[in-house]
């Protein structure tokens, strides 16, 4: 399916003119893979399951186990999800050398699954497809923890150090990952075109990156179904569906 939006031609021009692009993604790029976003009216997760705050997670064993129960209860569609046309189009732009890095707020691993190398994906909010000990950072596979949870009705402490094991995501109230924040900043400073794909741009500090890019002279494009607080400062705003729009963009670049 092709989008008829005249903006696609403008977008294609901006991409052609760019010699170093950053793509910044949010939950919106993964809805076409069957993973609900946070803030879409009606279907957004925000209204259905309130996220657990990091301080509460740390303070209470009961809350920790409740969060694991939630993780394993089948609500998580992340395991079954596959990259959609939007992810594949972004991967193609990386492959062609257009995009130097993908900065993502997503925790679903779908950019990596679409073929982008780990070094080119910057995860600001971590990754929910595995877990880590918060003290020694040893990695645990979710499948292995699920077996334990089903057998013992809990996820126990780290076998190596006794620390708390948590999914490798950054929860509300948890410190942002320093190395990723620094990499994201470097990429933002170096790009001449910054493209937002599927983010409501209300979560900070993540939403500071498009703002920083624009303030430093890069062009800013926002592709998101709904309005965002940064629409006014963008060079181009497309309130369109991501998959068809990204596919149409690629077709115009050929
Ligand atoms: P958000 O839910 O706040 O915003 C998503 C935006 O995408 C919305 O404005 C919506 O209008 C738009 N959108 C949804 N589907 C679209 C489509 N097919 N085409 C065009 N636009 C579409 O997401 P956010 O800004 O990423 O912030 C949510 C936070 O929740 C993030 O920090 C992220 O860590 C986490 N989260 C991640 C996932 C995931 O990994 N897939 C899913 C839900 C939440
Ligand atoms: Zn440990």
Tab-separated table of C-alpha atoms and ligand atoms in Angstrom:
chain	number	residue	atom	x	y	z
A	1	UNK	CA	0.000	0.000	0.000
A	2	UNK	CA	1.290	3.472	-0.852
A	3	UNK	CA	0.539	6.636	1.041
A	4	UNK	CA	-0.538	9.482	-1.151
A	5	UNK	CA	0.774	12.162	1.203
A	6	UNK	CA	2.680	14.878	-0.683
A	7	UNK	CA	4.926	15.085	2.352
A	8	UNK	CA	6.613	11.858	1.286
A	9	UNK	CA	8.381	13.671	-1.524
A	10	UNK	CA	9.618	16.317	0.880
A	11	UNK	CA	10.768	13.584	3.243
A	12	UNK	CA	12.585	11.791	0.435
A	13	UNK	CA	14.337	15.059	-0.481
A	14	UNK	CA	15.469	15.613	3.109
A	15	UNK	CA	16.798	12.055	3.309
A	16	UNK	CA	18.621	12.405	-0.020
A	17	UNK	CA	20.237	15.645	1.124
A	18	UNK	CA	21.388	14.147	4.403
A	19	UNK	CA	24.809	12.637	4.771
A	20	UNK	CA	24.327	11.438	8.337
A	21	UNK	CA	20.935	10.603	9.728
A	22	UNK	CA	19.744	9.443	13.137
A	23	UNK	CA	16.445	7.594	13.530
A	24	UNK	CA	14.806	7.909	16.948
A	25	UNK	CA	12.043	5.409	17.622
A	26	UNK	CA	9.320	4.887	20.197
A	27	UNK	CA	6.606	2.351	20.880
A	28	UNK	CA	4.695	3.501	17.771
A	29	UNK	CA	7.069	1.701	15.413
A	30	UNK	CA	6.217	-1.621	17.072
A	31	UNK	CA	2.400	-1.427	17.175
A	32	UNK	CA	2.261	-2.933	13.671
A	33	UNK	CA	4.136	-5.910	15.159
A	34	UNK	CA	1.314	-6.405	17.660
A	35	UNK	CA	2.963	-4.746	20.677
A	36	UNK	CA	0.641	-2.106	22.152
A	37	UNK	CA	2.160	1.324	22.766
A	38	UNK	CA	1.772	3.286	25.976
A	39	UNK	CA	-0.286	6.279	25.115
A	40	UNK	CA	-2.543	5.567	22.155
A	41	UNK	CA	-6.135	6.231	23.246
A	42	UNK	CA	-8.005	3.050	24.218
A	43	UNK	CA	-5.323	0.501	23.354
A	44	UNK	CA	-2.357	2.069	25.161
A	45	UNK	CA	-0.811	0.070	27.999
A	46	UNK	CA	-0.654	3.108	30.257
A	47	UNK	CA	-4.359	2.967	31.020
A	48	UNK	CA	-4.359	-0.811	31.467
A	49	UNK	CA	-1.279	-1.589	33.530
A	50	UNK	CA	0.368	1.087	35.563
A	51	UNK	CA	4.149	0.679	35.324
A	52	UNK	CA	5.932	-0.371	38.497
A	53	UNK	CA	8.249	2.306	39.854
A	54	UNK	CA	11.867	1.327	40.454
A	55	UNK	CA	11.790	2.413	44.112
A	56	UNK	CA	8.777	0.197	44.800
A	57	UNK	CA	10.454	-2.693	42.987
A	58	UNK	CA	13.558	-2.305	45.150
A	59	UNK	CA	11.628	-1.837	48.383
A	60	UNK	CA	9.356	-4.851	48.235
A	61	UNK	CA	9.856	-8.535	47.464
A	62	UNK	CA	6.096	-8.769	46.943
A	63	UNK	CA	6.173	-6.076	44.271
A	64	UNK	CA	9.153	-7.736	42.605
A	65	UNK	CA	7.303	-11.008	42.337
A	66	UNK	CA	4.166	-9.190	41.149
A	67	UNK	CA	6.214	-7.655	38.369
A	68	UNK	CA	7.520	-11.100	37.354
A	69	UNK	CA	3.978	-12.492	37.440
A	70	UNK	CA	2.929	-9.687	35.115
A	71	UNK	CA	5.920	-10.382	32.863
A	72	UNK	CA	5.073	-14.080	32.552
A	73	UNK	CA	1.288	-13.798	32.472
A	74	UNK	CA	1.078	-13.766	28.701
A	75	UNK	CA	0.498	-10.024	28.540
A	76	UNK	CA	3.927	-9.664	27.077
A	77	UNK	CA	3.645	-10.031	23.337
A	78	UNK	CA	7.260	-9.175	22.852
A	79	UNK	CA	8.490	-12.769	22.545
A	80	UNK	CA	6.229	-13.558	19.592
A	81	UNK	CA	6.678	-10.225	17.842
A	82	UNK	CA	8.537	-9.868	14.580
A	83	UNK	CA	9.891	-6.751	12.894
A	84	UNK	CA	7.371	-5.017	10.595
A	85	UNK	CA	7.795	-2.906	7.453
A	86	UNK	CA	8.773	0.110	9.565
A	87	UNK	CA	11.665	-1.722	11.253
A	88	UNK	CA	12.726	-3.236	7.939
A	89	UNK	CA	12.766	0.143	6.212
A	90	UNK	CA	14.916	1.605	8.990
A	91	UNK	CA	17.264	-1.393	8.719
A	92	UNK	CA	17.498	-0.785	4.981
A	93	UNK	CA	18.481	2.863	5.564
A	94	UNK	CA	21.174	1.696	7.995
A	95	UNK	CA	22.347	-0.887	5.464
A	96	UNK	CA	22.640	1.781	2.775
A	97	UNK	CA	24.863	3.861	5.054
A	98	UNK	CA	22.285	6.662	5.427
A	99	UNK	CA	21.626	6.151	9.106
A	100	UNK	CA	24.530	6.106	11.551
A	101	UNK	CA	22.503	5.041	14.584
A	102	UNK	CA	19.032	4.154	15.761
A	103	UNK	CA	18.238	5.613	19.168
A	104	UNK	CA	15.284	3.742	20.587
A	105	UNK	CA	13.051	3.991	23.615
A	106	UNK	CA	11.790	0.519	22.835
A	107	UNK	CA	12.648	-2.513	24.885
A	108	UNK	CA	11.517	-5.151	22.389
A	109	UNK	CA	14.770	-5.966	20.526
A	110	UNK	CA	12.984	-5.606	17.167
A	111	UNK	CA	15.594	-3.281	15.641
A	112	UNK	CA	18.267	-5.898	16.296
A	113	UNK	CA	15.931	-8.611	15.005
A	114	UNK	CA	15.499	-6.625	11.797
A	115	UNK	CA	19.221	-7.028	11.128
A	116	UNK	CA	20.769	-3.866	12.596
A	117	UNK	CA	24.041	-4.534	14.416
A	118	UNK	CA	24.040	-4.033	18.204
A	119	UNK	CA	26.628	-1.245	17.818
A	120	UNK	CA	24.151	0.819	15.817
A	121	UNK	CA	21.197	0.433	18.174
A	122	UNK	CA	21.198	2.657	21.255
A	123	UNK	CA	18.666	1.478	23.815
A	124	UNK	CA	17.749	4.314	26.148
A	125	UNK	CA	15.298	2.245	28.177
A	126	UNK	CA	17.046	-1.097	28.148
A	127	UNK	CA	15.792	-4.402	26.827
A	128	UNK	CA	13.049	-6.649	28.187
A	129	UNK	CA	14.086	-9.782	26.313
A	130	UNK	CA	16.628	-10.675	28.997
A	131	UNK	CA	17.315	-9.906	32.668
A	132	UNK	CA	20.295	-8.818	34.733
A	133	UNK	CA	21.470	-8.875	38.320
A	134	UNK	CA	21.321	-5.277	39.537
A	135	UNK	CA	24.560	-5.758	41.508
A	136	UNK	CA	26.975	-7.870	39.448
A	137	UNK	CA	25.188	-7.448	36.096
A	138	UNK	CA	25.282	-11.164	35.280
A	139	UNK	CA	22.809	-11.900	32.497
A	140	UNK	CA	19.799	-14.216	32.893
A	141	UNK	CA	17.598	-15.479	30.096
A	142	UNK	CA	13.870	-14.823	30.482
A	143	UNK	CA	13.016	-18.395	29.460
A	144	UNK	CA	15.179	-19.752	32.270
A	145	UNK	CA	13.617	-17.399	34.837
A	146	UNK	CA	10.168	-18.394	33.646
A	147	UNK	CA	10.915	-22.054	34.376
A	148	UNK	CA	12.048	-21.080	37.863
A	149	UNK	CA	8.987	-18.874	38.401
A	150	UNK	CA	6.638	-21.639	37.361
A	151	UNK	CA	8.341	-24.167	39.628
A	152	UNK	CA	8.884	-21.975	42.720
A	153	UNK	CA	6.357	-19.180	42.188
A	154	UNK	CA	9.172	-16.652	42.442
A	155	UNK	CA	12.332	-15.447	40.775
A	156	UNK	CA	15.108	-15.912	43.305
A	157	UNK	CA	18.192	-13.818	43.968
A	158	UNK	CA	21.284	-13.839	41.748
A	159	UNK	CA	23.125	-17.164	41.963
A	160	UNK	CA	26.468	-15.419	41.678
A	161	UNK	CA	26.120	-12.677	44.299
A	162	UNK	CA	22.670	-12.799	45.915
A	163	UNK	CA	21.649	-9.502	44.289
A	164	UNK	CA	18.225	-8.644	42.905
A	165	UNK	CA	17.476	-9.914	39.396
A	166	UNK	CA	15.432	-7.559	37.225
A	167	UNK	CA	14.471	-7.443	33.572
A	168	UNK	CA	17.121	-5.406	31.743
A	169	UNK	CA	14.750	-2.492	31.224
A	170	UNK	CA	15.033	0.972	32.730
A	171	UNK	CA	11.989	1.458	34.944
A	172	UNK	CA	10.403	4.729	35.896
A	173	UNK	CA	12.473	6.104	38.745
A	174	UNK	CA	15.599	4.184	37.683
A	175	UNK	CA	18.762	5.991	36.571
A	176	UNK	CA	19.275	6.334	32.817
A	177	UNK	CA	22.098	4.166	31.408
A	178	UNK	CA	25.163	6.423	31.221
A	179	UNK	CA	26.989	4.864	28.297
A	180	UNK	CA	23.859	4.834	26.133
A	181	UNK	CA	23.005	8.427	27.012
A	182	UNK	CA	26.526	9.486	26.038
A	183	UNK	CA	26.399	7.557	22.753
A	184	UNK	CA	22.984	9.000	21.930
A	185	UNK	CA	24.294	12.475	22.566
A	186	UNK	CA	27.332	11.919	20.325
A	187	UNK	CA	25.159	10.639	17.498
A	188	UNK	CA	22.693	13.495	17.919
A	189	UNK	CA	25.491	16.064	17.757
A	190	UNK	CA	26.981	14.475	14.642
A	191	UNK	CA	23.814	14.087	12.550
A	192	UNK	CA	22.385	16.511	10.003
A	193	UNK	CA	18.927	14.907	9.926
A	194	UNK	CA	17.105	13.577	12.982
A	195	UNK	CA	13.987	11.562	12.304
A	196	UNK	CA	11.478	10.645	15.021
A	197	UNK	CA	9.372	7.573	14.242
A	198	UNK	CA	6.466	6.626	16.522
A	199	UNK	CA	7.056	8.500	19.731
A	200	UNK	CA	4.698	10.763	21.651
A	201	UNK	CA	7.833	12.702	22.741
A	202	UNK	CA	6.623	13.204	26.269
A	203	UNK	CA	9.103	10.924	28.073
A	204	UNK	CA	12.236	12.746	29.241
A	205	UNK	CA	15.189	12.718	29.056
A	206	UNK	CA	14.680	10.698	25.841
A	207	UNK	CA	12.614	13.429	24.170
A	208	UNK	CA	15.465	15.854	24.784
A	209	UNK	CA	17.423	14.356	21.863
A	210	UNK	CA	15.230	15.593	18.989
A	211	UNK	CA	15.185	18.987	20.650
A	212	UNK	CA	18.977	18.970	20.987
A	213	UNK	CA	19.395	17.949	17.329
A	214	UNK	CA	17.222	20.809	16.139
A	215	UNK	CA	18.859	23.366	18.391
A	216	UNK	CA	22.265	22.360	17.024
A	217	UNK	CA	21.247	22.874	13.423
A	218	UNK	CA	20.151	19.448	12.222
A	219	UNK	CA	16.867	19.111	10.432
A	220	UNK	CA	14.068	17.476	12.393
A	221	UNK	CA	11.366	15.212	10.960
A	222	UNK	CA	8.556	13.718	13.036
A	223	UNK	CA	6.551	10.757	11.767
A	224	UNK	CA	3.816	9.989	14.282
A	225	UNK	CA	0.087	9.343	13.989
A	226	UNK	CA	-0.736	11.923	16.628
A	227	UNK	CA	0.566	15.376	17.396
A	228	UNK	CA	3.607	15.735	19.618
A	229	UNK	CA	4.807	18.674	21.733
A	230	UNK	CA	7.754	19.133	19.330
A	231	UNK	CA	5.716	19.353	16.105
A	232	UNK	CA	6.072	23.124	16.047
A	233	UNK	CA	9.848	23.040	15.933
A	234	UNK	CA	10.113	20.312	13.284
A	235	UNK	CA	11.034	20.967	9.641
A	236	UNK	CA	8.535	18.336	8.555
A	237	UNK	CA	5.714	16.576	10.406
A	238	UNK	CA	3.880	13.553	9.007
A	239	UNK	CA	0.790	12.390	10.890
A	240	UNK	CA	0.744	9.097	9.052
A	241	UNK	CA	1.016	5.334	9.591
A	242	UNK	CA	4.621	4.259	9.977
A	243	UNK	CA	4.880	1.041	7.914
A	244	UNK	CA	3.295	2.362	4.689
A	245	UNK	CA	5.059	5.719	5.011
A	246	UNK	CA	8.509	4.217	5.513
A	247	UNK	CA	7.954	1.795	2.621
A	248	UNK	CA	6.852	4.672	0.390
A	249	UNK	CA	9.949	6.613	1.410
A	250	UNK	CA	12.240	3.734	0.418
A	251	UNK	CA	10.461	3.361	-2.905
A	252	UNK	CA	11.144	7.029	-3.656
A	253	UNK	CA	14.815	6.717	-2.797
A	254	UNK	CA	15.453	3.955	-5.308
B	1	LIG	P1	4.106	6.290	23.361
B	1	LIG	O1	3.213	5.128	23.573
B	1	LIG	O2	4.118	7.379	24.362
B	1	LIG	O3	3.829	6.946	21.946
B	1	LIG	C1	3.693	6.156	20.812
B	1	LIG	C2	3.220	7.068	19.693
B	1	LIG	O4	3.193	6.308	18.496
B	1	LIG	C3	1.807	7.615	19.911
B	1	LIG	O5	1.849	9.022	19.861
B	1	LIG	C4	0.987	7.034	18.741
B	1	LIG	O6	0.142	7.990	18.164
B	1	LIG	C5	2.048	6.657	17.749
B	1	LIG	N1	1.733	5.462	16.947
B	1	LIG	C6	1.362	4.239	17.387
B	1	LIG	N2	1.256	3.380	16.361
B	1	LIG	C7	1.532	4.080	15.238
B	1	LIG	C8	1.579	3.757	13.854
B	1	LIG	N3	1.334	2.517	13.421
B	1	LIG	N4	1.897	4.743	12.961
B	1	LIG	C9	2.150	6.010	13.399
B	1	LIG	N5	2.145	6.364	14.691
B	1	LIG	C10	1.831	5.412	15.597
B	1	LIG	O7	5.566	5.687	23.144
B	1	LIG	P2	6.982	6.260	23.508
B	1	LIG	O8	7.083	7.684	23.111
B	1	LIG	O9	7.937	5.268	22.990
B	1	LIG	O10	7.032	6.195	25.103
B	1	LIG	C11	6.588	5.016	25.744
B	1	LIG	C12	7.572	4.356	26.702
B	1	LIG	O11	7.145	3.028	26.952
B	1	LIG	C13	8.931	4.217	26.103
B	1	LIG	O12	9.785	4.756	27.028
B	1	LIG	C14	9.198	2.719	25.958
B	1	LIG	O13	10.347	2.389	26.729
B	1	LIG	C15	8.050	2.004	26.600
B	1	LIG	N6	7.333	1.045	25.724
B	1	LIG	C16	8.016	0.264	24.842
B	1	LIG	C17	7.330	-0.610	23.990
B	1	LIG	C18	8.137	-1.450	23.034
B	1	LIG	O14	9.302	-1.718	23.294
B	1	LIG	N7	7.575	-1.840	21.889
B	1	LIG	C19	5.949	-0.708	24.050
B	1	LIG	C20	5.255	0.094	24.996
B	1	LIG	C21	5.963	0.970	25.827
B	2	LIG	ZN1	24.692	-10.832	40.910
